[in-house]
Coordinates of C-alpha atoms and ligand atoms in Angstrom, one line a residue:
X29 CA -3.5 9.2 7.1
X30 CA -7.1 10.2 7.7
X31 CA -8.7 12.0 4.7
X32 CA -7.7 15.6 4.9
X33 CA -10.4 18.0 6.3
X34 CA -10.5 21.5 7.5
X35 CA -11.8 22.2 11.0
X36 CA -10.8 24.1 14.1
X37 CA -7.6 22.0 14.4
X38 CA -6.8 20.9 10.9
X39 CA -6.1 22.7 7.7
X40 CA -5.1 22.0 4.1
X41 CA -4.3 23.6 0.8
X42 CA -5.0 21.9 -2.5
X43 CA -2.6 22.4 -5.4
X44 CA -5.1 21.8 -8.3
X45 CA -4.2 24.0 -11.3
X46 CA -1.5 24.4 -13.8
X47 CA 1.9 23.0 -12.9
X48 CA 5.2 23.0 -14.9
X49 CA 5.9 19.8 -16.6
X50 CA 8.8 18.2 -18.5
X51 CA 9.0 14.7 -20.0
X52 CA 12.4 13.0 -19.4
X53 CA 12.7 10.3 -22.0
X54 CA 16.5 10.0 -21.6
X55 CA 16.2 9.8 -17.7
X56 CA 18.7 12.6 -17.1
X57 CA 16.5 14.7 -14.8
X58 CA 17.8 13.4 -11.5
X59 CA 21.4 13.8 -12.5
X60 CA 20.8 17.3 -13.8
X61 CA 18.9 18.3 -10.6
X62 CA 15.6 19.0 -12.3
X63 CA 14.1 18.9 -8.8
X64 CA 15.5 22.4 -8.3
X65 CA 14.2 23.7 -11.6
X66 CA 13.0 22.3 -14.9
X67 CA 15.2 23.4 -17.8
X68 CA 12.4 23.6 -20.4
X69 CA 9.0 23.3 -18.8
X70 CA 5.5 23.5 -20.3
X71 CA 2.2 24.0 -18.4
X72 CA 0.1 20.9 -17.5
X73 CA -3.2 20.6 -15.7
X74 CA -3.3 18.7 -12.4
X75 CA -5.2 16.5 -11.8
X76 CA -5.3 14.9 -15.3
X77 CA -3.4 12.4 -17.4
X78 CA -0.5 13.9 -19.4
X79 CA -1.4 11.7 -22.4
X80 CA -4.6 13.6 -23.1
X81 CA -3.1 17.1 -23.0
X82 CA -0.3 17.1 -25.5
X83 CA -0.3 15.1 -28.8
X84 CA 3.4 14.2 -28.4
X85 CA 2.7 12.7 -24.9
X86 CA -0.2 10.5 -26.0
X87 CA 2.0 7.5 -26.1
X88 CA 4.7 8.6 -23.7
X89 CA 5.0 6.1 -20.8
X90 CA 8.3 7.2 -19.3
X91 CA 9.4 9.7 -16.6
X92 CA 7.5 12.9 -16.3
X93 CA 8.5 15.8 -14.0
X94 CA 5.9 18.0 -12.3
X95 CA 6.9 21.2 -10.5
X96 CA 5.0 23.9 -8.7
X97 CA 5.6 26.8 -6.3
X98 CA 3.3 27.5 -3.4
X99 CA 3.3 29.7 -0.4
X100 CA 2.0 28.0 2.8
X101 CA 0.0 29.9 5.3
X102 CA 2.3 31.5 7.9
X103 CA 0.0 30.5 10.8
X104 CA 0.9 26.9 10.1
X105 CA 4.2 27.5 12.0
X106 CA 2.4 28.8 15.2
X107 CA 2.2 26.1 17.8
X108 CA 2.5 22.4 17.4
X109 CA 1.3 21.2 14.1
X110 CA 2.8 18.6 11.7
X111 CA 2.8 19.3 8.0
X112 CA 2.2 16.5 5.5
X113 CA 2.2 16.4 1.7
X114 CA -0.5 14.1 0.4
X115 CA -0.6 12.9 -3.2
X116 CA -4.0 11.4 -4.2
X117 CA -2.7 9.2 -7.1
X118 CA 0.5 9.2 -9.1
X119 CA 0.5 6.6 -11.8
X120 CA 2.6 4.5 -11.6
X121 CA 5.4 5.5 -9.1
X122 CA 6.4 8.9 -7.7
X123 CA 9.5 10.4 -6.1
X124 CA 9.0 13.7 -4.3
X125 CA 11.3 16.7 -3.6
X126 CA 10.4 19.6 -1.5
X127 CA 12.6 22.7 -1.6
X128 CA 15.3 20.6 -3.3
X129 CA 15.3 17.9 -0.7
X130 CA 14.1 14.4 -1.5
X131 CA 11.3 13.6 0.9
X132 CA 9.9 10.2 -0.3
X133 CA 8.9 7.7 -2.9
X134 CA 5.7 5.6 -3.5
X135 CA 4.9 2.8 -5.8
X136 CA 1.5 1.9 -7.2
X137 CA -0.9 4.2 -8.9
X138 CA -4.6 4.9 -7.7
X139 CA -3.8 5.0 -4.0
X140 CA -2.8 8.0 -1.9
X141 CA 0.4 8.5 0.0
X142 CA 1.4 11.0 2.6
X143 CA 4.8 12.3 3.6
X144 CA 5.7 14.0 6.8
X145 CA 7.5 17.2 5.6
X146 CA 7.5 19.1 8.9
X147 CA 10.7 21.0 9.1
X148 CA 11.2 20.9 5.3
X149 CA 8.1 22.8 4.4
X150 CA 8.4 26.5 5.0
X151 CA 5.2 28.2 6.3
X152 CA 4.9 31.8 5.3
X153 CA 7.4 31.4 2.4
X154 CA 7.4 30.1 -1.1
X155 CA 8.0 26.3 -1.5
X156 CA 9.1 24.4 -4.6
X157 CA 7.4 21.0 -4.9
X158 CA 8.7 18.6 -7.5
X159 CA 7.1 15.2 -8.2
X160 CA 8.7 12.8 -10.6
X161 CA 6.1 10.3 -12.0
X162 CA 7.5 7.1 -13.4
X163 CA 4.9 5.6 -15.8
X164 CA 7.0 2.8 -17.3
X165 CA 5.0 -0.3 -18.2
X166 CA 7.0 -3.2 -16.8
X167 CA 6.2 -6.9 -16.4
X168 CA 7.0 -6.9 -12.7
X169 CA 4.6 -4.0 -12.0
X170 CA 0.9 -4.3 -11.1
X171 CA -0.8 -4.2 -13.4
X172 CA 1.8 -5.8 -15.5
X173 CA 2.8 -3.8 -18.6
X174 CA 4.5 -5.6 -21.4
X175 CA 6.0 -3.2 -23.9
X176 CA 7.0 -4.6 -27.2
X177 CA 5.0 -7.9 -27.1
X178 CA 1.9 -8.9 -29.0
X179 CA 0.0 -10.1 -25.9
X180 CA -3.6 -9.3 -26.3
X181 CA -6.4 -9.1 -28.9
X182 CA -4.1 -10.0 -31.7
X183 CA -1.6 -7.3 -30.8
X184 CA -2.4 -3.9 -29.1
X185 CA -0.8 -0.5 -29.2
X186 CA 0.6 0.2 -26.7
X187 CA 1.0 -3.5 -25.9
X188 CA -0.1 -4.7 -22.5
X189 CA -1.9 -7.3 -20.4
X190 CA -5.0 -5.2 -19.6
X191 CA -7.8 -3.6 -21.7
X192 CA -7.7 0.1 -20.8
X193 CA -5.5 2.9 -21.8
X194 CA -2.4 3.1 -19.5
X195 CA -2.9 6.8 -18.7
X196 CA -0.1 8.4 -16.7
X197 CA 0.4 11.3 -14.4
X198 CA -0.9 13.0 -11.3
X199 CA -4.5 11.8 -11.4
X200 CA -5.9 13.2 -8.2
X201 CA -5.3 16.3 -6.0
X202 CA -2.0 17.0 -4.3
X203 CA -2.4 18.7 -0.9
X204 CA -0.4 20.2 1.9
X205 CA -2.0 19.3 5.2
X206 CA -1.5 20.7 8.6
X207 CA -2.7 18.8 11.7
X208 CA -2.0 18.6 15.4
X209 CA 1.4 17.1 16.3
X210 CA -0.1 14.8 19.0
X211 CA -3.5 14.5 17.2
X212 CA -5.8 11.7 16.1
X213 CA -3.9 9.4 13.8
X214 CA -6.6 7.1 12.7
X215 CA -10.3 6.2 13.3
X216 CA -11.8 2.8 12.3
X217 CA -15.5 2.4 12.4
X218 CA -17.4 -0.9 12.1
X219 CA -21.1 -1.3 12.7
X220 CA -23.5 -4.0 13.9
X221 CA -27.2 -4.4 14.3
X222 CA -28.9 -5.5 17.5
X223 CA -32.7 -5.6 17.0
X224 CA -33.7 -2.1 16.2
X225 CA -30.5 -0.6 17.6
X226 CA -27.3 0.1 15.7
X227 CA -24.0 -0.5 17.4
X228 CA -21.1 1.6 16.3
X229 CA -17.6 0.3 17.2
X230 CA -14.9 3.0 17.1
X231 CA -11.2 2.5 17.4
X232 CA -9.1 5.6 17.8
X233 CA -5.3 5.7 17.4
X234 CA -3.3 8.6 18.7
X235 CA 0.3 8.8 19.9
X236 CA -0.8 10.0 23.3
X237 CA -4.1 11.1 24.8
X238 CA -5.8 11.6 28.0
X239 CA -9.4 11.5 27.0
X240 CA -11.3 10.7 23.8
X241 CA -15.0 11.3 23.1
X242 CA -17.1 10.0 20.3
X243 CA -20.5 11.6 19.6
X244 CA -23.2 10.6 17.1
X245 CA -26.9 11.4 16.9
X246 CA -26.8 12.9 20.4
X247 CA -25.2 9.8 21.9
X248 CA -21.7 10.0 23.2
X249 CA -19.1 7.9 25.0
X250 CA -15.7 8.8 26.5
X251 CA -12.6 6.9 27.5
X252 CA -9.1 7.5 28.7
X253 CA -5.9 5.6 28.2
X254 CA -2.3 6.1 27.2
X255 CA -1.4 3.1 25.1
X256 CA -2.1 4.7 21.8
X257 CA -5.3 2.9 21.0
X258 CA -8.8 3.3 22.5
X259 CA -12.0 1.4 21.7
X260 CA -15.5 2.8 22.2
X261 CA -19.0 1.6 21.3
X262 CA -22.1 3.8 20.8
X263 CA -25.5 2.2 20.9
X264 CA -27.9 4.1 18.7
X265 CA -31.5 3.2 19.6
X266 CA -34.1 2.8 16.8
X267 CA -31.3 3.4 14.3
X268 CA -31.8 4.1 10.6
X269 CA -29.9 1.4 8.8
X270 CA -27.9 2.3 5.6
X271 CA -29.1 0.6 2.4
X272 CA -29.4 1.4 -1.3
X273 CA -33.1 2.3 -0.6
X274 CA -32.2 4.5 2.4
X275 CA -28.6 5.5 2.3
X276 CA -28.8 7.3 5.7
X277 CA -25.6 8.7 7.0
X278 CA -24.9 9.7 10.6
X279 CA -22.2 12.2 11.4
X280 CA -19.7 10.8 13.9
X281 CA -17.3 13.2 15.7
X282 CA -14.3 12.0 17.5
X283 CA -12.6 14.5 19.8
X284 CA -9.3 14.4 21.6
X285 CA -9.8 16.8 24.5
X286 CA -9.0 20.3 23.2
X287 CA -6.2 19.0 20.9
X288 CA -7.9 17.6 17.9
X289 CA -11.3 16.5 16.4
X290 CA -12.3 14.6 13.3
X291 CA -15.8 14.0 11.8
X292 CA -16.8 11.4 9.3
X293 CA -20.0 9.9 7.8
X294 CA -21.1 6.6 9.2
X295 CA -23.7 4.2 7.7
X296 CA -24.9 1.6 10.0
X297 CA -25.2 -1.7 8.1
X298 CA -24.0 -5.3 8.1
X299 CA -22.8 -7.5 5.2
X300 CA -22.6 -11.3 5.3
X301 CA -22.8 -14.4 3.3
X302 CA -25.1 -17.2 4.4
X303 CA -25.0 -20.3 2.2
X304 CA -25.5 -19.0 -1.3
X305 CA -27.2 -15.8 -0.2
X306 CA -25.6 -12.3 0.1
X307 CA -27.1 -10.4 3.0
X308 CA -27.3 -6.7 3.7
X309 CA -28.6 -5.9 7.1
X310 CA -29.7 -9.6 7.4
X311 CA -31.8 -9.5 4.2
X312 CA -30.9 -11.0 0.8
X313 CA -29.7 -8.3 -1.6
X314 CA -29.2 -8.4 -5.4
X315 CA -26.4 -6.3 -6.9
X316 CA -27.5 -4.4 -10.1
X317 CA -24.9 -2.4 -11.9
X318 CA -21.8 -2.2 -13.9
X319 CA -18.0 -2.5 -14.1
X320 CA -16.8 1.0 -14.7
X321 CA -13.6 3.0 -15.4
X322 CA -12.3 6.3 -14.4
X323 CA -12.1 7.6 -17.9
X324 CA -13.2 10.7 -19.8
X325 CA -11.9 12.7 -22.8
X326 CA -9.3 15.4 -21.9
X327 CA -8.9 14.2 -18.3
X328 CA -8.0 10.7 -19.2
X329 CA -7.9 9.0 -15.8
X330 CA -7.7 12.3 -13.9
X331 CA -10.4 13.3 -11.4
X332 CA -13.3 15.2 -13.0
X333 CA -15.9 15.9 -10.3
X334 CA -18.6 16.8 -12.8
X335 CA -18.2 13.3 -14.3
X336 CA -18.5 11.7 -10.9
X337 CA -21.7 13.5 -10.3
X338 CA -23.1 12.9 -13.8
X339 CA -22.3 9.2 -13.6
X340 CA -24.2 9.1 -10.2
X341 CA -27.2 10.8 -11.8
X342 CA -27.1 8.2 -14.6
X343 CA -26.7 5.4 -12.1
X344 CA -29.9 6.6 -10.4
X345 CA -31.7 7.1 -13.8
X346 CA -30.9 3.5 -14.9
X347 CA -31.8 2.0 -11.5
X348 CA -28.3 0.6 -10.6
X349 CA -27.3 -0.1 -7.0
X350 CA -23.8 -1.4 -7.3
X351 CA -20.5 -1.2 -9.1
X352 CA -17.0 -2.6 -9.0
X353 CA -14.0 -0.3 -9.1
X354 CA -12.7 -2.2 -12.1
X355 CA -9.7 -2.4 -12.3
X356 CA -8.1 -0.2 -9.6
X357 CA -9.2 1.9 -6.7
X358 CA -11.3 5.0 -7.6
X359 CA -11.0 8.4 -6.2
X360 CA -12.4 9.2 -2.7
X361 CA -14.9 11.5 -4.4
X362 CA -16.4 8.4 -6.0
X363 CA -16.5 6.5 -2.6
X364 CA -18.2 9.5 -0.9
X365 CA -20.8 9.7 -3.7
X366 CA -21.5 5.9 -3.3
X367 CA -22.0 6.4 0.5
X368 CA -24.4 9.2 -0.1
X369 CA -26.4 7.5 -2.9
X370 CA -26.4 4.0 -1.6
X371 CA -24.3 2.0 -4.0
X372 CA -22.8 -1.3 -3.0
X373 CA -19.1 -1.4 -4.0
X374 CA -16.7 -4.2 -4.8
X375 CA -13.5 -2.3 -4.2
X376 CA -10.6 -3.7 -6.4
X377 CA -6.9 -3.4 -6.2
X378 CA -5.0 -2.8 -9.5
X379 CA -4.3 -6.6 -9.9
X380 CA -5.5 -7.0 -13.4
X381 CA -3.6 -9.2 -16.0
X382 CA -1.9 -11.4 -13.4
X383 CA -0.6 -14.8 -14.4
X384 CA 1.2 -17.4 -12.2
X385 CA 3.6 -18.9 -14.7
X386 CA 6.9 -17.3 -13.6
X387 CA 7.7 -17.8 -9.9
X388 CA 10.0 -14.8 -9.7
X389 CA 7.4 -12.4 -11.2
X390 CA 4.6 -13.9 -9.1
X391 CA 6.7 -13.2 -5.9
X392 CA 7.4 -9.5 -7.0
X393 CA 3.8 -8.8 -8.0
X394 CA 2.3 -10.5 -4.9
X395 CA 4.3 -8.1 -2.7
X396 CA 2.8 -5.1 -4.5
X397 CA -0.7 -6.6 -4.4
X398 CA -0.6 -7.1 -0.6
X399 CA 0.7 -3.6 -0.1
X400 CA -2.0 -2.2 -2.4
X401 CA -4.6 -4.2 -0.4
X402 CA -3.3 -2.8 2.9
X403 CA -3.4 0.7 1.5
X404 CA -6.8 0.3 0.0
X405 CA -8.3 -1.1 3.2
X406 CA -6.7 1.7 5.2
X407 CA -8.2 4.3 2.8
X408 CA -11.7 2.9 2.3
X409 CA -12.5 1.0 5.6
X410 CA -14.9 3.6 6.8
X411 CA -17.1 3.7 3.7
X412 CA -20.4 1.9 4.3
X413 CA -20.7 1.6 0.5
X414 CA -17.8 -0.9 0.4
X415 CA -19.1 -4.4 0.9
X416 CA -16.2 -6.5 -0.5
X417 CA -12.5 -6.3 -1.4
X418 CA -11.5 -7.7 -4.8
X419 CA -7.9 -9.0 -5.0
X420 CA -7.7 -9.6 -8.7
X421 CA -9.5 -9.4 -12.0
X422 CA -9.2 -12.3 -14.5
X423 CA -6.1 -13.9 -13.2
X424 CA -4.9 -16.7 -15.5
X425 CA -2.8 -19.7 -14.6
X426 CA -0.1 -19.0 -17.2
X427 CA 0.2 -17.2 -20.5
X428 CA -2.3 -14.3 -21.0
X429 CA -6.1 -13.6 -20.9
X430 CA -6.2 -13.5 -24.7
X431 CA -4.2 -16.7 -24.9
X432 CA -6.6 -18.5 -22.6
X433 CA -9.7 -16.9 -24.2
X434 CA -8.9 -16.9 -27.9
X435 CA -6.8 -20.0 -27.8
X436 CA -3.7 -18.2 -29.1
X437 CA -1.1 -18.1 -26.4
X438 CA -1.9 -20.1 -23.3
X439 CA -0.6 -23.6 -22.7
X440 CA -3.2 -26.3 -23.4
X441 CA -2.8 -28.1 -20.1
X442 CA -2.1 -25.6 -17.3
X443 CA 1.0 -26.4 -15.3
X444 CA 0.3 -27.6 -11.7
X445 CA 3.0 -25.5 -10.2
X446 CA 1.4 -22.3 -11.6
X447 CA -2.0 -23.4 -10.4
X448 CA -0.5 -23.9 -6.9
X449 CA 1.2 -20.5 -6.9
X450 CA -2.2 -19.0 -7.8
X451 CA -3.9 -21.0 -4.9
X452 CA -1.3 -19.7 -2.5
X453 CA -1.8 -16.1 -3.8
X454 CA -5.6 -16.2 -3.4
X455 CA -5.5 -17.9 -0.1
X456 CA -3.0 -15.4 1.2
X457 CA -4.7 -12.3 -0.2
X458 CA -8.2 -13.3 0.9
X459 CA -6.9 -14.2 4.4
X460 CA -5.1 -10.8 4.5
X461 CA -8.3 -9.0 3.5
X462 CA -10.2 -10.8 6.3
X463 CA -7.5 -10.0 8.8
X464 CA -7.4 -6.4 7.9
X465 CA -11.2 -6.1 7.9
X466 CA -13.4 -8.8 9.4
X467 CA -16.5 -6.8 8.6
X468 CA -16.5 -7.3 4.8
X469 CA -16.2 -10.0 2.2
X470 CA -13.2 -10.8 0.1
X471 CA -13.2 -12.2 -3.5
X472 CA -11.6 -12.2 -6.9
X473 CA -13.1 -11.9 -10.3
X474 CA -12.5 -14.9 -12.5
X475 CA -12.2 -15.2 -16.2
X476 CA -14.9 -17.4 -17.7
X477 CA -14.7 -21.0 -16.6
X478 CA -10.9 -21.2 -17.0
X479 CA -10.2 -20.9 -13.3
X480 CA -9.0 -23.7 -11.0
X481 CA -11.5 -24.8 -8.4
X482 CA -8.8 -24.4 -5.7
X483 CA -8.8 -20.6 -6.5
X484 CA -12.6 -20.3 -6.3
X485 CA -12.6 -22.2 -3.0
X486 CA -10.8 -19.3 -1.3
X487 CA -13.5 -16.6 -2.2
X488 CA -16.6 -15.5 -0.2
X489 CA -18.5 -15.0 -3.5
X490 CA -17.8 -16.7 -6.8
X491 CA -17.5 -13.9 -9.3
X492 CA -17.2 -14.7 -13.0
X493 CA -16.8 -12.8 -16.2
X494 CA -18.6 -14.5 -19.1
X495 CA -18.6 -13.5 -22.7
X496 CA -20.8 -16.0 -24.6
X497 CA -22.5 -14.2 -27.5
X498 CA -19.4 -12.1 -27.9
X499 CA -15.9 -13.8 -27.7
X500 CA -17.5 -17.2 -28.0
X501 CA -20.8 -18.2 -29.6
X502 CA -20.3 -14.9 -31.4
X503 CA -23.6 -13.6 -32.8
X504 CA -25.5 -16.7 -31.8
X505 CA -27.7 -15.8 -28.8
X506 CA -29.5 -19.1 -28.6
X507 CA -26.2 -20.9 -28.2
X508 CA -24.9 -18.2 -25.9
X509 CA -27.8 -18.7 -23.6
X510 CA -27.0 -22.4 -23.1
X511 CA -23.3 -21.6 -22.6
X512 CA -24.0 -18.9 -20.0
X513 CA -26.4 -21.1 -18.1
X514 CA -23.9 -24.0 -18.0
X515 CA -21.0 -21.7 -16.9
X516 CA -23.1 -20.2 -14.1
X517 CA -24.2 -23.6 -12.9
X518 CA -20.6 -24.7 -12.7
X519 CA -20.0 -21.7 -10.4
X520 CA -23.2 -22.5 -8.5
X521 CA -21.8 -25.9 -7.6
X522 CA -19.5 -24.3 -5.0
X523 CA -22.6 -23.7 -2.8
X524 CA -21.6 -20.0 -2.5
X525 CA -23.3 -16.9 -3.8
X526 CA -22.5 -16.3 -7.5
X527 CA -22.2 -13.1 -9.3
X528 CA -21.9 -12.3 -13.0
X529 CA -19.3 -9.5 -12.7
X530 CA -18.8 -8.9 -16.5
X531 CA -20.9 -9.7 -19.6
X532 CA -21.3 -7.6 -22.6
X533 CA -21.1 -6.8 -26.3
X534 CA -19.2 -4.0 -28.1
X535 CA -21.8 -1.7 -29.6
X536 CA -21.3 1.3 -31.8
X537 CA -23.9 3.9 -30.8
X538 CA -26.1 4.5 -33.8
X539 CA -25.6 1.1 -35.5
X540 CA -29.0 -0.5 -35.9
X541 CA -30.5 -3.6 -37.6
X542 CA -33.9 -5.3 -37.7
X543 CA -32.3 -8.6 -36.6
X544 CA -29.8 -8.4 -33.8
X545 CA -26.4 -8.2 -35.6
X546 CA -23.2 -7.9 -33.6
X547 CA -22.1 -4.3 -32.9
X548 CA -25.7 -3.0 -33.2
X549 CA -27.7 -1.5 -30.3
X550 CA -30.3 -4.2 -30.8
X551 CA -27.7 -6.9 -30.3
X552 CA -26.4 -5.5 -27.1
X553 CA -29.9 -5.0 -25.8
X554 CA -31.0 -8.6 -26.7
X555 CA -27.8 -10.0 -25.1
X556 CA -28.5 -8.2 -21.9
X557 CA -32.1 -9.4 -21.8
X558 CA -30.9 -13.0 -22.4
X559 CA -28.4 -12.7 -19.5
X560 CA -31.0 -11.4 -17.2
X561 CA -33.4 -14.3 -18.1
X562 CA -30.6 -16.8 -17.4
X563 CA -29.8 -15.2 -14.1
X564 CA -33.5 -15.0 -13.0
X565 CA -33.7 -18.8 -13.3
X566 CA -30.8 -19.4 -10.9
X567 CA -31.5 -18.8 -7.1
X568 CA -27.8 -18.7 -6.2
X569 CA -27.2 -15.6 -8.3
X570 CA -26.6 -12.5 -6.2
X571 CA -25.7 -9.9 -8.8
X572 CA -25.2 -8.8 -12.3
X573 CA -22.7 -6.2 -13.4
X574 CA -23.0 -5.4 -17.1
X575 CA -19.6 -4.7 -18.8
X576 CA -19.6 -1.9 -18.8
X577 CA -21.1 1.4 -17.8
X578 CA -19.7 3.7 -20.5
X579 CA -17.4 3.2 -23.5
X580 CA -13.8 3.9 -22.5
X581 CA -10.4 4.5 -24.1
X582 CA -8.2 1.5 -24.5
X583 CA -5.3 0.3 -26.6
X584 CA -5.7 0.2 -30.3
X585 CA -6.6 -3.3 -31.7
X586 CA -8.7 -5.0 -34.3
X587 CA -11.3 -5.5 -31.7
X588 CA -11.5 -1.9 -30.5
X589 CA -13.3 0.5 -32.8
X590 CA -11.6 4.0 -32.7
X591 CA -9.4 2.9 -29.8
X592 CA -12.4 2.5 -27.5
X593 CA -14.0 -0.5 -25.8
X594 CA -17.6 0.0 -26.8
X595 CA -19.3 -2.3 -24.4
X596 CA -20.7 0.7 -22.5
X597 CA -24.5 1.1 -22.3
X598 CA -23.6 4.8 -22.4
X599 CA -21.2 6.3 -24.8
X600 CA -17.9 7.8 -23.6
X601 CA -19.8 11.1 -23.5
X602 CA -22.6 9.4 -21.5
X603 CA -25.4 9.3 -24.1
X604 CA -27.6 6.2 -23.5
X605 CA -27.6 3.4 -26.0
X606 CA -30.7 1.3 -26.4
X607 CA -29.4 -1.2 -23.8
X608 CA -29.5 1.6 -21.1
X609 CA -33.2 1.9 -21.6
X610 CA -33.6 -1.9 -21.5
X611 CA -31.7 -2.1 -18.2
X612 CA -33.7 0.8 -16.8
X613 CA -37.0 -1.0 -17.6
X614 CA -35.7 -4.1 -15.9
X615 CA -34.2 -2.4 -12.9
X616 CA -36.8 0.2 -12.2
X617 CA -39.8 -1.7 -13.5
X618 CA -43.1 -0.6 -12.1
X619 CA -41.5 2.4 -10.4
X620 CA -41.2 4.2 -13.8
Ligands
BDP18 C1 -12.5 -8.7 -19.6 C2 -11.8 -7.7 -18.8 C3 -12.1 -6.2 -19.1 C4 -12.2 -6.1 -20.6 C5 -13.4 -7.0 -21.1 C6 -13.6 -6.9 -22.6 O1 -12.0 -7.9 -17.4 O2 -11.1 -5.4 -18.6 O3 -12.4 -4.8 -21.0 O4 -13.1 -8.3 -20.8 O5 -13.0 -7.6 -23.3 O6 -11.6 -9.6 -20.1 O7 -14.3 -6.0 -23.0

């Protein structure tokens, strides 16, 4: 569904606020009809993670019931509108009841889903909405949760195959949406450059229409048809092309006679790979930025718009132009901010911690990954900021990341059948991304140099996470420099653009030393300077994302001081460490 807006034809109501909540550790709620009323509710903020709001829920990863009452506008029943319920993100799965009736189920956190509740929703009356969020960490989910095992970092709490806190709950807004019954179902915009002109290709889907008009910058085109899909092209003379330096957005309005209209921002730009170069609008571009997380005290992974804005301010302050939505899709608010500020985004599905050892698990997870990719492309396809789809972070052949990296759990010689399953996954997923969206790149983010060549061969850009100076060559920056250079050169041999998507050192803000000692601000800063020097010597390098932007909550382990991953150049509260100033000098240079 198109992102909900309010206009002459469309309306919505957002249910942010305090809801009733009840954890269901014994899984009795459905049998006891909690969808009608919760027996012993307590208030909870939406959007936000439940783990950060009540001490007894910090480590609760089970079933949580949310309930609220709302009166829908009575004018929604006049005429011919459909009513939808849209849930921005429920981690991990959600089942929804409206007025006691089960209306749908969705699996996979971080992506929105919409349910048609026309006829069940009661305009002008009070409605009881119940959402059951299932946050269980299971090996056949994506990302894979593994409760009870000692998988990573010498054991973590709670245990799991990924390095961030498995926050649970309703993480983004829940909305009721009213839109025309026979209105615009979808709009897909792609752009091209022809000399000084911009070409804007627009596809409109609607169940039935007589005439559709698209208008942008005073230029318009109309077409008629009745097969449900119409294509239009607008030529914008002397166009202003979207880029990090000039993130110019046009407003496109698509109208369906006097039935419906929808407006969206359009940035005219092209993205391509040529040899080992990454091109934006036909010119080589270098990505400077970070891997991030949606993470903040109190909200957990829940949307906090002030943090979105503050992070963007810090992005501009430090001179970054790019980020990856590590390791799951971010809120639409983040995507809009990136469009407006000119950030180049690698948009990632929640496929972190995948391994290809067990054929049955691989089959189950692959299904979820392709569904997540379809949903992500549907959601984000019109954002000029998105330049590439990422279909995995640090997949391993078999075993676990920690096993491969620390030598503790992975097999010595990777089994060929697991390598082949991985090749099939990457070929399939990258093809799918190209089929869904031929205007962008597709890639995955690899762990160190432990990735089979046949996997790399599928990707448009070779993306590698490297930790010399931290997990290897610990504390020895001279040795780390050699190791990083050698690892990047191995990636460079594919003849494609190469990007260092992660690199970093845990750093406790306020730790200092005259010589760069691990965990001090001096060490982090020196390590980053080293990486930038290694990258500058290599013409095939097209980007550097430091890991990471800000410290973030993760699972407790001997490697995670105070339950946080401290590789941020900002603290969790967004205070700059010394390395933030180092990056700012490098990225802004003379400008400052
Ligand atoms: C990589 C992961 C990232 C971790 C990071 C680290 O992609 O999620 O947080 O390393 O260890 O393995 O800090």
